[in-house]
mmCIF file of C-alpha atoms in Angstrom:
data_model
loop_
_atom_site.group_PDB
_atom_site.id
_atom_site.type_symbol
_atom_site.label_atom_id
_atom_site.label_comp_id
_atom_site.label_asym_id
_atom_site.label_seq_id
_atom_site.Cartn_x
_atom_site.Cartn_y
_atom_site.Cartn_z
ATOM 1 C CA UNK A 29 86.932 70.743 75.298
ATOM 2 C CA UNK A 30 89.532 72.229 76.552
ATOM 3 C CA UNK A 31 91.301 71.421 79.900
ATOM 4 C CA UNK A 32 90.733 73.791 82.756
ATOM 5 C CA UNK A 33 93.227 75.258 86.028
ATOM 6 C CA UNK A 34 92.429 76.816 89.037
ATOM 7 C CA UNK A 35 95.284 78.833 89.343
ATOM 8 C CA UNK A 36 95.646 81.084 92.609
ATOM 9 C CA UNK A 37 91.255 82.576 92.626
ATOM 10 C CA UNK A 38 90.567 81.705 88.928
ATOM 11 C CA UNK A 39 89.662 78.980 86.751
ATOM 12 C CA UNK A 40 91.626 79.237 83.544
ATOM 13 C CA UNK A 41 91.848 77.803 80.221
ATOM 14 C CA UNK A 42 94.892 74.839 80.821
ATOM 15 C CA UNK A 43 97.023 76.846 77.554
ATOM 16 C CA UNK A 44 96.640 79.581 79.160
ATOM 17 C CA UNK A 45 97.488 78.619 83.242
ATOM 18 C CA UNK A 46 100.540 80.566 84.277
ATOM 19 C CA UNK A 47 102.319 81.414 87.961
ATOM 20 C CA UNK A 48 104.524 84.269 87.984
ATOM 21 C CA UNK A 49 108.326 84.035 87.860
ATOM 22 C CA UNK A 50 109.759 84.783 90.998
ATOM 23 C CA UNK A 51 106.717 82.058 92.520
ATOM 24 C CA UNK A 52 109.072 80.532 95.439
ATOM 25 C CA UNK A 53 108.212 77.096 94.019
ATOM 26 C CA UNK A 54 109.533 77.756 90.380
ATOM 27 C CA UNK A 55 112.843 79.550 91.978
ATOM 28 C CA UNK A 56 113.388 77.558 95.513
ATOM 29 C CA UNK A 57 110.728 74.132 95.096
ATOM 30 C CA UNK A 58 109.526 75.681 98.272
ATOM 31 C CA UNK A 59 106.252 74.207 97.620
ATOM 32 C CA UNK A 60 103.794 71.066 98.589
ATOM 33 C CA UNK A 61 101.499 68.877 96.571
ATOM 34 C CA UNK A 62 99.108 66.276 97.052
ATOM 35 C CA UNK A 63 98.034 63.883 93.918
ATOM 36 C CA UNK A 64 94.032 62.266 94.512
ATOM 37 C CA UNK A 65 92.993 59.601 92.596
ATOM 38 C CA UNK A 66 89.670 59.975 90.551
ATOM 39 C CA UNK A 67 87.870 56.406 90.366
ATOM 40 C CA UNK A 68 84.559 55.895 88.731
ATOM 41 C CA UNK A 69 83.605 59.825 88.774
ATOM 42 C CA UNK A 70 84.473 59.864 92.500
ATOM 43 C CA UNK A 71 87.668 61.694 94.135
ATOM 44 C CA UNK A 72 89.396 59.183 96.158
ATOM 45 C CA UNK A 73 90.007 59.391 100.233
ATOM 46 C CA UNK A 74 90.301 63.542 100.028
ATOM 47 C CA UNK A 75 90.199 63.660 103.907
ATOM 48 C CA UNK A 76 93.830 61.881 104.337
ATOM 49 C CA UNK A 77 94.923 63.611 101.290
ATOM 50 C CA UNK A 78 93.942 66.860 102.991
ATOM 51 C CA UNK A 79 95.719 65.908 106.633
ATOM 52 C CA UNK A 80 99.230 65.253 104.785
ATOM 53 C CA UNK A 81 98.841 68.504 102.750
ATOM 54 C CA UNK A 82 97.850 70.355 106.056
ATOM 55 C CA UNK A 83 101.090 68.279 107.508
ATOM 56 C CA UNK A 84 103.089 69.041 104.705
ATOM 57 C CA UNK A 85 102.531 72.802 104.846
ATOM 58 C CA UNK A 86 102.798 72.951 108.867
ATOM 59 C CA UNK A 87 106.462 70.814 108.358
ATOM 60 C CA UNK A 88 107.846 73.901 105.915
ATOM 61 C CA UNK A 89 105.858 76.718 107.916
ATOM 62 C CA UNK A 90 103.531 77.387 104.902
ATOM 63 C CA UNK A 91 100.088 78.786 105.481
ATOM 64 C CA UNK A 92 96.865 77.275 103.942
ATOM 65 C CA UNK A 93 96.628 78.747 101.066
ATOM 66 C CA UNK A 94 92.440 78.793 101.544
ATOM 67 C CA UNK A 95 90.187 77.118 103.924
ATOM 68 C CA UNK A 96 90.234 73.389 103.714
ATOM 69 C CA UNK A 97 86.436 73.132 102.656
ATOM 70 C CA UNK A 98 87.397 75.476 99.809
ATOM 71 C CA UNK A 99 90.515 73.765 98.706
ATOM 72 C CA UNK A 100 87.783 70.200 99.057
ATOM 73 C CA UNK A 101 85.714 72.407 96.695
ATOM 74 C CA UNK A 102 88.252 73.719 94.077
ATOM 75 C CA UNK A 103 89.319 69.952 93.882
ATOM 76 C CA UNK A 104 85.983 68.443 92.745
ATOM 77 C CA UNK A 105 84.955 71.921 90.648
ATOM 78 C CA UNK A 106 88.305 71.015 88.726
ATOM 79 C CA UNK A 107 87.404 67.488 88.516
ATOM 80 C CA UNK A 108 83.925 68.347 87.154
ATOM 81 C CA UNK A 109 84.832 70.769 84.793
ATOM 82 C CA UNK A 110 87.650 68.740 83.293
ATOM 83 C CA UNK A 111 85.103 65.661 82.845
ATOM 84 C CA UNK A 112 87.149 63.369 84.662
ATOM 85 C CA UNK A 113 85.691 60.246 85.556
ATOM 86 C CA UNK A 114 88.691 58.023 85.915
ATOM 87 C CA UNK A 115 91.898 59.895 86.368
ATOM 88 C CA UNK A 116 94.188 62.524 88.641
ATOM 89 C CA UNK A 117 93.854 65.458 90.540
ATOM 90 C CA UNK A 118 96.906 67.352 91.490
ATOM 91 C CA UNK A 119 97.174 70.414 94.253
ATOM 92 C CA UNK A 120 100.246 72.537 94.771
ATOM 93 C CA UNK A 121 100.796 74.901 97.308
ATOM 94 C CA UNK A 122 104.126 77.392 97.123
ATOM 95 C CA UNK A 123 105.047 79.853 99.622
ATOM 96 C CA UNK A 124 104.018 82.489 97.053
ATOM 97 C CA UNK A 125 105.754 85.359 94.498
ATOM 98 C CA UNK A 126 108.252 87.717 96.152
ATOM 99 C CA UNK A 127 111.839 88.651 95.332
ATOM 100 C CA UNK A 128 114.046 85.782 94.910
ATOM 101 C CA UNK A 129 115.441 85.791 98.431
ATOM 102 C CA UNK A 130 116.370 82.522 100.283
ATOM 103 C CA UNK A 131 114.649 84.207 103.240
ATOM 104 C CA UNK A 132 110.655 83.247 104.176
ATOM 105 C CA UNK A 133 108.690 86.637 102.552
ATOM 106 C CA UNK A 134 107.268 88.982 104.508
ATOM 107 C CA UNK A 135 104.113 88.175 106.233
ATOM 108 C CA UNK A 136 101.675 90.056 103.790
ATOM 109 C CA UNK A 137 102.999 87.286 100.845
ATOM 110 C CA UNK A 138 100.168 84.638 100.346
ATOM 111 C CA UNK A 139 100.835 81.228 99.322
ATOM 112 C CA UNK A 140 99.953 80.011 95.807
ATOM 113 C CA UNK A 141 97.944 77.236 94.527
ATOM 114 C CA UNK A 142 97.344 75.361 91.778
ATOM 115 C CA UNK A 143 94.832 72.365 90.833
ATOM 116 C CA UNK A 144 94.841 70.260 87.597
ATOM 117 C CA UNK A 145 93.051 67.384 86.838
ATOM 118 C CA UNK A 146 93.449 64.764 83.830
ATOM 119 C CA UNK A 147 91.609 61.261 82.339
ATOM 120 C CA UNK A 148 93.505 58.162 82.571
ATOM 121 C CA UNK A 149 92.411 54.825 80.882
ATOM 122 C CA UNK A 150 91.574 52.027 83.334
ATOM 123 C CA UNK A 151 91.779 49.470 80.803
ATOM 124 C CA UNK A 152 95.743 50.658 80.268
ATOM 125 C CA UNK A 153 96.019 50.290 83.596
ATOM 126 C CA UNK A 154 94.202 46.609 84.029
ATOM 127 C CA UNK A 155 96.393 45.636 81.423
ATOM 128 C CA UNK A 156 99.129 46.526 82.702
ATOM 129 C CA UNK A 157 98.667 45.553 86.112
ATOM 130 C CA UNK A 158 98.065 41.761 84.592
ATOM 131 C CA UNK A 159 101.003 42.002 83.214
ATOM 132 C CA UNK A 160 103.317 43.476 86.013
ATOM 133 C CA UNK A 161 106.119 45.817 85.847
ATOM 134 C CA UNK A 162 109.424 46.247 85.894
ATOM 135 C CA UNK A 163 111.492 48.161 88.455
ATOM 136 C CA UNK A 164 115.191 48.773 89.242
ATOM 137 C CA UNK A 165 117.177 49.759 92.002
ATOM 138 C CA UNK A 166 119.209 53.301 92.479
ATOM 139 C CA UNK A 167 121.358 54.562 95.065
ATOM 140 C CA UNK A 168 119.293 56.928 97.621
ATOM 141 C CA UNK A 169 120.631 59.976 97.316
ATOM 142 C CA UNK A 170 117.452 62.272 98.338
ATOM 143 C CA UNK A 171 117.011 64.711 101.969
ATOM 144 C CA UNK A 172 116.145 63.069 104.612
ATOM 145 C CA UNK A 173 113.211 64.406 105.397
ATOM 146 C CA UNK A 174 111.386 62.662 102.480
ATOM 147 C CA UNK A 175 108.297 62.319 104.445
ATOM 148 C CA UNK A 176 107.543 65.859 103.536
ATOM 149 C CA UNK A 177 105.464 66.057 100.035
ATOM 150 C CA UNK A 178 107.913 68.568 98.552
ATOM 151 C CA UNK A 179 108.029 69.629 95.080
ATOM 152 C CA UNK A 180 111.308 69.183 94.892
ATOM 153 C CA UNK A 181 111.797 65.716 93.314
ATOM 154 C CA UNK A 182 115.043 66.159 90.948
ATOM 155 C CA UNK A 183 116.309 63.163 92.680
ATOM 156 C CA UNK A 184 113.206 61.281 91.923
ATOM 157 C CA UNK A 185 113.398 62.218 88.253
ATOM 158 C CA UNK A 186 116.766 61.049 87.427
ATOM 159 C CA UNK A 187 116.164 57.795 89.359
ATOM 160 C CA UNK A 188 112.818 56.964 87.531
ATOM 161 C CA UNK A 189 114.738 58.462 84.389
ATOM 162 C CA UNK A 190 117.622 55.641 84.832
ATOM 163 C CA UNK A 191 114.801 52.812 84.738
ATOM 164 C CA UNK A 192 112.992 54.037 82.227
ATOM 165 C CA UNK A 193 116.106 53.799 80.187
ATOM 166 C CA UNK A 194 116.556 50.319 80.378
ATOM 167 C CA UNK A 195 113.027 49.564 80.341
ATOM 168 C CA UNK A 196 111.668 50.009 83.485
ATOM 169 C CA UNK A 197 108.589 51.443 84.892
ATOM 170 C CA UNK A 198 109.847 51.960 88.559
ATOM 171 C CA UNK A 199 113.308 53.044 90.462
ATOM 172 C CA UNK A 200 113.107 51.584 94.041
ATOM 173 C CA UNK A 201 115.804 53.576 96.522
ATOM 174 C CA UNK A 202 118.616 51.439 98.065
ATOM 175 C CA UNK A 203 120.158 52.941 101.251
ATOM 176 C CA UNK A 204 123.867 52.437 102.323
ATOM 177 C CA UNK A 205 122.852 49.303 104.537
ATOM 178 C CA UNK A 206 121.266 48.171 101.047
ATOM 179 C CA UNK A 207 117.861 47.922 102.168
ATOM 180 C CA UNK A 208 114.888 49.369 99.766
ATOM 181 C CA UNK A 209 113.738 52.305 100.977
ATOM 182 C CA UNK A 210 110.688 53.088 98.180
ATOM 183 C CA UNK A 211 109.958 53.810 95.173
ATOM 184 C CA UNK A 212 110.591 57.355 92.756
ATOM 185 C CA UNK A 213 106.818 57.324 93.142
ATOM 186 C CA UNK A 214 105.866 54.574 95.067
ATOM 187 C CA UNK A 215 106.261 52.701 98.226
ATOM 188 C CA UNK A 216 107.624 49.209 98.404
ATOM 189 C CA UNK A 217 106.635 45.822 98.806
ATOM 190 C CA UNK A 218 107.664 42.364 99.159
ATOM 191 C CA UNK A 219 105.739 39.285 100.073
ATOM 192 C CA UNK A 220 108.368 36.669 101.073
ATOM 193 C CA UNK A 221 108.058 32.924 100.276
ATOM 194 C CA UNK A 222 106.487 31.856 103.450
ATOM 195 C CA UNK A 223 103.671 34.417 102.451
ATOM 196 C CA UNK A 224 104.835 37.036 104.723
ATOM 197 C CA UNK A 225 103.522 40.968 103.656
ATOM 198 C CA UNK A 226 106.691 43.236 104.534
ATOM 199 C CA UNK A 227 107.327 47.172 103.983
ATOM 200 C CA UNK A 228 109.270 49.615 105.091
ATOM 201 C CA UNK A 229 108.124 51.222 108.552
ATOM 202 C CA UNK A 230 106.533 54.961 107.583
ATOM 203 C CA UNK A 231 108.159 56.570 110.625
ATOM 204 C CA UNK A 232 111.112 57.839 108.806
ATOM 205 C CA UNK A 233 112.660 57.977 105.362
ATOM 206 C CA UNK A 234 109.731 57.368 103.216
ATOM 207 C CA UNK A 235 106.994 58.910 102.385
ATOM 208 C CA UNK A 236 103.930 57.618 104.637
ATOM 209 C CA UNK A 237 101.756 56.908 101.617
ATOM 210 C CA UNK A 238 97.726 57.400 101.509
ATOM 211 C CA UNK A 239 97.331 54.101 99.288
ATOM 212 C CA UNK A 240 99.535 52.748 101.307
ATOM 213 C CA UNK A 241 97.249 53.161 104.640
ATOM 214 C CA UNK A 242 94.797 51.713 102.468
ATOM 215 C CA UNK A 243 96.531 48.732 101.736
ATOM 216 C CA UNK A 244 97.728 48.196 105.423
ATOM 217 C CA UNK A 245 93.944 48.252 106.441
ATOM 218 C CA UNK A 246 93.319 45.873 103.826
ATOM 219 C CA UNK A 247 95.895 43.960 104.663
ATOM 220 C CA UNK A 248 94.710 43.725 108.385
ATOM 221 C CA UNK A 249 90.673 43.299 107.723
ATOM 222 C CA UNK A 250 92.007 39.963 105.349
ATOM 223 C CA UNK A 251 94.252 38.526 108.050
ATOM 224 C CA UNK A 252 97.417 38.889 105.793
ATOM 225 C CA UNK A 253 100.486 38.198 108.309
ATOM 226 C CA UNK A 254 102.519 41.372 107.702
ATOM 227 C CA UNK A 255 105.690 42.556 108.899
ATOM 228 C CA UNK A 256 106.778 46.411 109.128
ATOM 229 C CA UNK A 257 110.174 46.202 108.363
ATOM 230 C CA UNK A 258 113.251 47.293 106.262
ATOM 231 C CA UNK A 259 113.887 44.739 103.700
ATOM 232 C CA UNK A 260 117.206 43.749 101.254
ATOM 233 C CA UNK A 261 117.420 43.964 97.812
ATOM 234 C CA UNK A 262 118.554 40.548 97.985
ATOM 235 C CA UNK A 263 115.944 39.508 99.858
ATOM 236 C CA UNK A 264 113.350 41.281 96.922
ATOM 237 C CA UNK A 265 115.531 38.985 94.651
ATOM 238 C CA UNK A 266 114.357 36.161 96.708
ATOM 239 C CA UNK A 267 111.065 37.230 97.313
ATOM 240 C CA UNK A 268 107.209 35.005 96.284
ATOM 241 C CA UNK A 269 105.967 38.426 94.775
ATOM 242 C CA UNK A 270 107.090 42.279 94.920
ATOM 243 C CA UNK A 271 104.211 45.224 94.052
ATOM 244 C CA UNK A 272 104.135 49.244 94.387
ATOM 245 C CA UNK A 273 101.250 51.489 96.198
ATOM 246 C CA UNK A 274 100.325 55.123 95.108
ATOM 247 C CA UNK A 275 97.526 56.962 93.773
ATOM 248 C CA UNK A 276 98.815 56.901 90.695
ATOM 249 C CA UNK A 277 99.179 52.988 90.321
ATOM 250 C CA UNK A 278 96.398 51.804 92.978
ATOM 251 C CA UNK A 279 98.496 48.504 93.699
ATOM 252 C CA UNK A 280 100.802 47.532 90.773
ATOM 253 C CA UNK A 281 102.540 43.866 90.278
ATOM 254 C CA UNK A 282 106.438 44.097 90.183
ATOM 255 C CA UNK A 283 107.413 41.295 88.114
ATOM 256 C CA UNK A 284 110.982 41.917 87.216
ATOM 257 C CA UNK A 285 113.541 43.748 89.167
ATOM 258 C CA UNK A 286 116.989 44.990 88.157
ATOM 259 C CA UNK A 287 116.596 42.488 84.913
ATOM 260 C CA UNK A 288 115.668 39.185 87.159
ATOM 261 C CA UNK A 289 112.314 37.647 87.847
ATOM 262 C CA UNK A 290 110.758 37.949 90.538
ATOM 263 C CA UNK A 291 108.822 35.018 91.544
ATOM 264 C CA UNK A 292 107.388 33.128 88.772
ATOM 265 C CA UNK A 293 107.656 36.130 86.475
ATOM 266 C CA UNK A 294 103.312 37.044 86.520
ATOM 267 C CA UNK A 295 102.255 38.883 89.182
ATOM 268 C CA UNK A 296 101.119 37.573 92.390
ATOM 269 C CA UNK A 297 97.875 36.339 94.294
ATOM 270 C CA UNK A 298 98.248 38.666 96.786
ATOM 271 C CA UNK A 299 98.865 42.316 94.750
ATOM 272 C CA UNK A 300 96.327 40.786 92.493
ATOM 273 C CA UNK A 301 93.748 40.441 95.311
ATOM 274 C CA UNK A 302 94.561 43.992 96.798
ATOM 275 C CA UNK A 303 94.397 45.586 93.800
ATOM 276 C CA UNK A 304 90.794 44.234 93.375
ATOM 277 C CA UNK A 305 89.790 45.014 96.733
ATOM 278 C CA UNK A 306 91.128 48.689 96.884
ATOM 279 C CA UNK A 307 88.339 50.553 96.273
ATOM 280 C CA UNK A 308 86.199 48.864 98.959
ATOM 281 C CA UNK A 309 88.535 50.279 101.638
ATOM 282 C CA UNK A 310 88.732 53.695 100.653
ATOM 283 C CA UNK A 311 86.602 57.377 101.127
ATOM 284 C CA UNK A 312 85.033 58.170 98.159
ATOM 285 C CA UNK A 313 83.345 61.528 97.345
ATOM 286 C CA UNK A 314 81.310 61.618 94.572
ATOM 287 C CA UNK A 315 82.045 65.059 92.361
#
């Protein structure tokens, strides 16, 4: 069957999904998007999704593109007609098609938007999760205002890019005081060896993840002593365990970083445990 995107009012054969050429996101990235995960036929914590997309879109000036309920409802029709059970759903907003202008269009434009959705295999991604992954570091070279869910992630690509060309799965940011900021895709995190949770405070210069929130709730309701807090990349070096948070990766083991072991080289108790308990803490809506 073939895939299908909602694409700006219509549902549309994937081969066949299109946005015009003078769409501000394709000539300025002056766009937003939001990535859900889909877990056991269910679309994972869409209300927090939603509030960064409507904070997203209120940080750049861009109007909802549609209601909320209706952009809640083209997410799960995409979902459903796609036959995803376990995967992604993805939402872009632009500012919309007008003459390539670095100006804002005039008022009458209308933002775009775009929804795909796509299977993943959970047993890839238990697998790899018992097995842990391997990130390395990169200068941080990105805006600073990060914490925006831009489109425009060239940085991000040649940073993931670098890792994956010496075998990595991850790029964690370092910042001129050569503390981790977070990941190409990810946030950070360290547990230190006295069994100390630490990340990087959300308030500025990362992006204040949704599985993240998740994991900081979990991370409170299991009386994990935590710490929110810049940490070293020599202190990762040093650390018990390291892992990554997104929708994408739920909670993934770091096992290696920049070539050395972290740890004892297998990922840790606590990732481990968070990753199992993930779904437990989060809003699911059936589709």
């Amino acid at each position: 069957m073939s895939r299908i995107a909602y694409v700006n009012g219509q549902y549309v054969r994937h081969a066949d999904a299109a946005v015009h050429v003078e769409d501000r996101g394709y000539q300025f990235a002056d766009g937003v998007y939001e990535v859900c995960e889909v877990w056991q036929g269910k679309i994972v914590d869409v209300p927090r999704h939603l509030d960064r997309l409507g904070r997203s879109l209120n940080e750049l000036r861009i109007d909802w593109p549609m209601a909320r309920n209706a952009v809640k409802f083209v997410l799960h029709q995409v979902v459903r007609r796609n036959l995803v059970r376990n995967g992604l759903v993805y939402i872009q907003v632009t500012r919309g098609v007008s003459k390539r202008d670095h100006f804002f269009p005039p008022a009458h434009v209308a933002p775009s938007i775009v929804v795909t959705a796509r299977s993943s295999s959970p047993t890839a991604a238990k697998a790899q999760a018992e097995q842990g992954i391997s990130v390395f570091s990169y200068p941080e070279n990105r805006w600073p205002r990060v914490d925006i869910k831009t489109v425009a992630l060239l940085p991000n690509v040649l940073a993931k890019q670098n890792a994956k060309e010496q075998g990595g799965k991850e790029a964690w940011y370092v910042d001129a005081d050569g503390n981790v900021t977070e990941g190409g895709s990810t946030n950070a995190w360290i547990v230190t060896k006295e069994g100390v949770l630490v990340t990087r405070p959300a308030e500025s210069g990362i992006l204040r993840g949704i599985t993240r929130a998740v994991v900081l709730d979990l991370v409170q309701k299991e009386g994990l002593t935590f710490e929110e807090r810049p940490f070293s990349l020599e202190e990762a070096f040093d650390a018990k365990e390291a892992f990554v948070t997104a929708a994408t990766t739920v909670v993934m083991p770091v096992t290696r970083l920049d070539g050395r072991i972290i740890g004892n080289g297998h990922p840790g108790s606590v990732a481990t445990r968070l990753r199992e308990l993930f779904h437990t803490a989060t809003d699911l809506q059936a589709v």
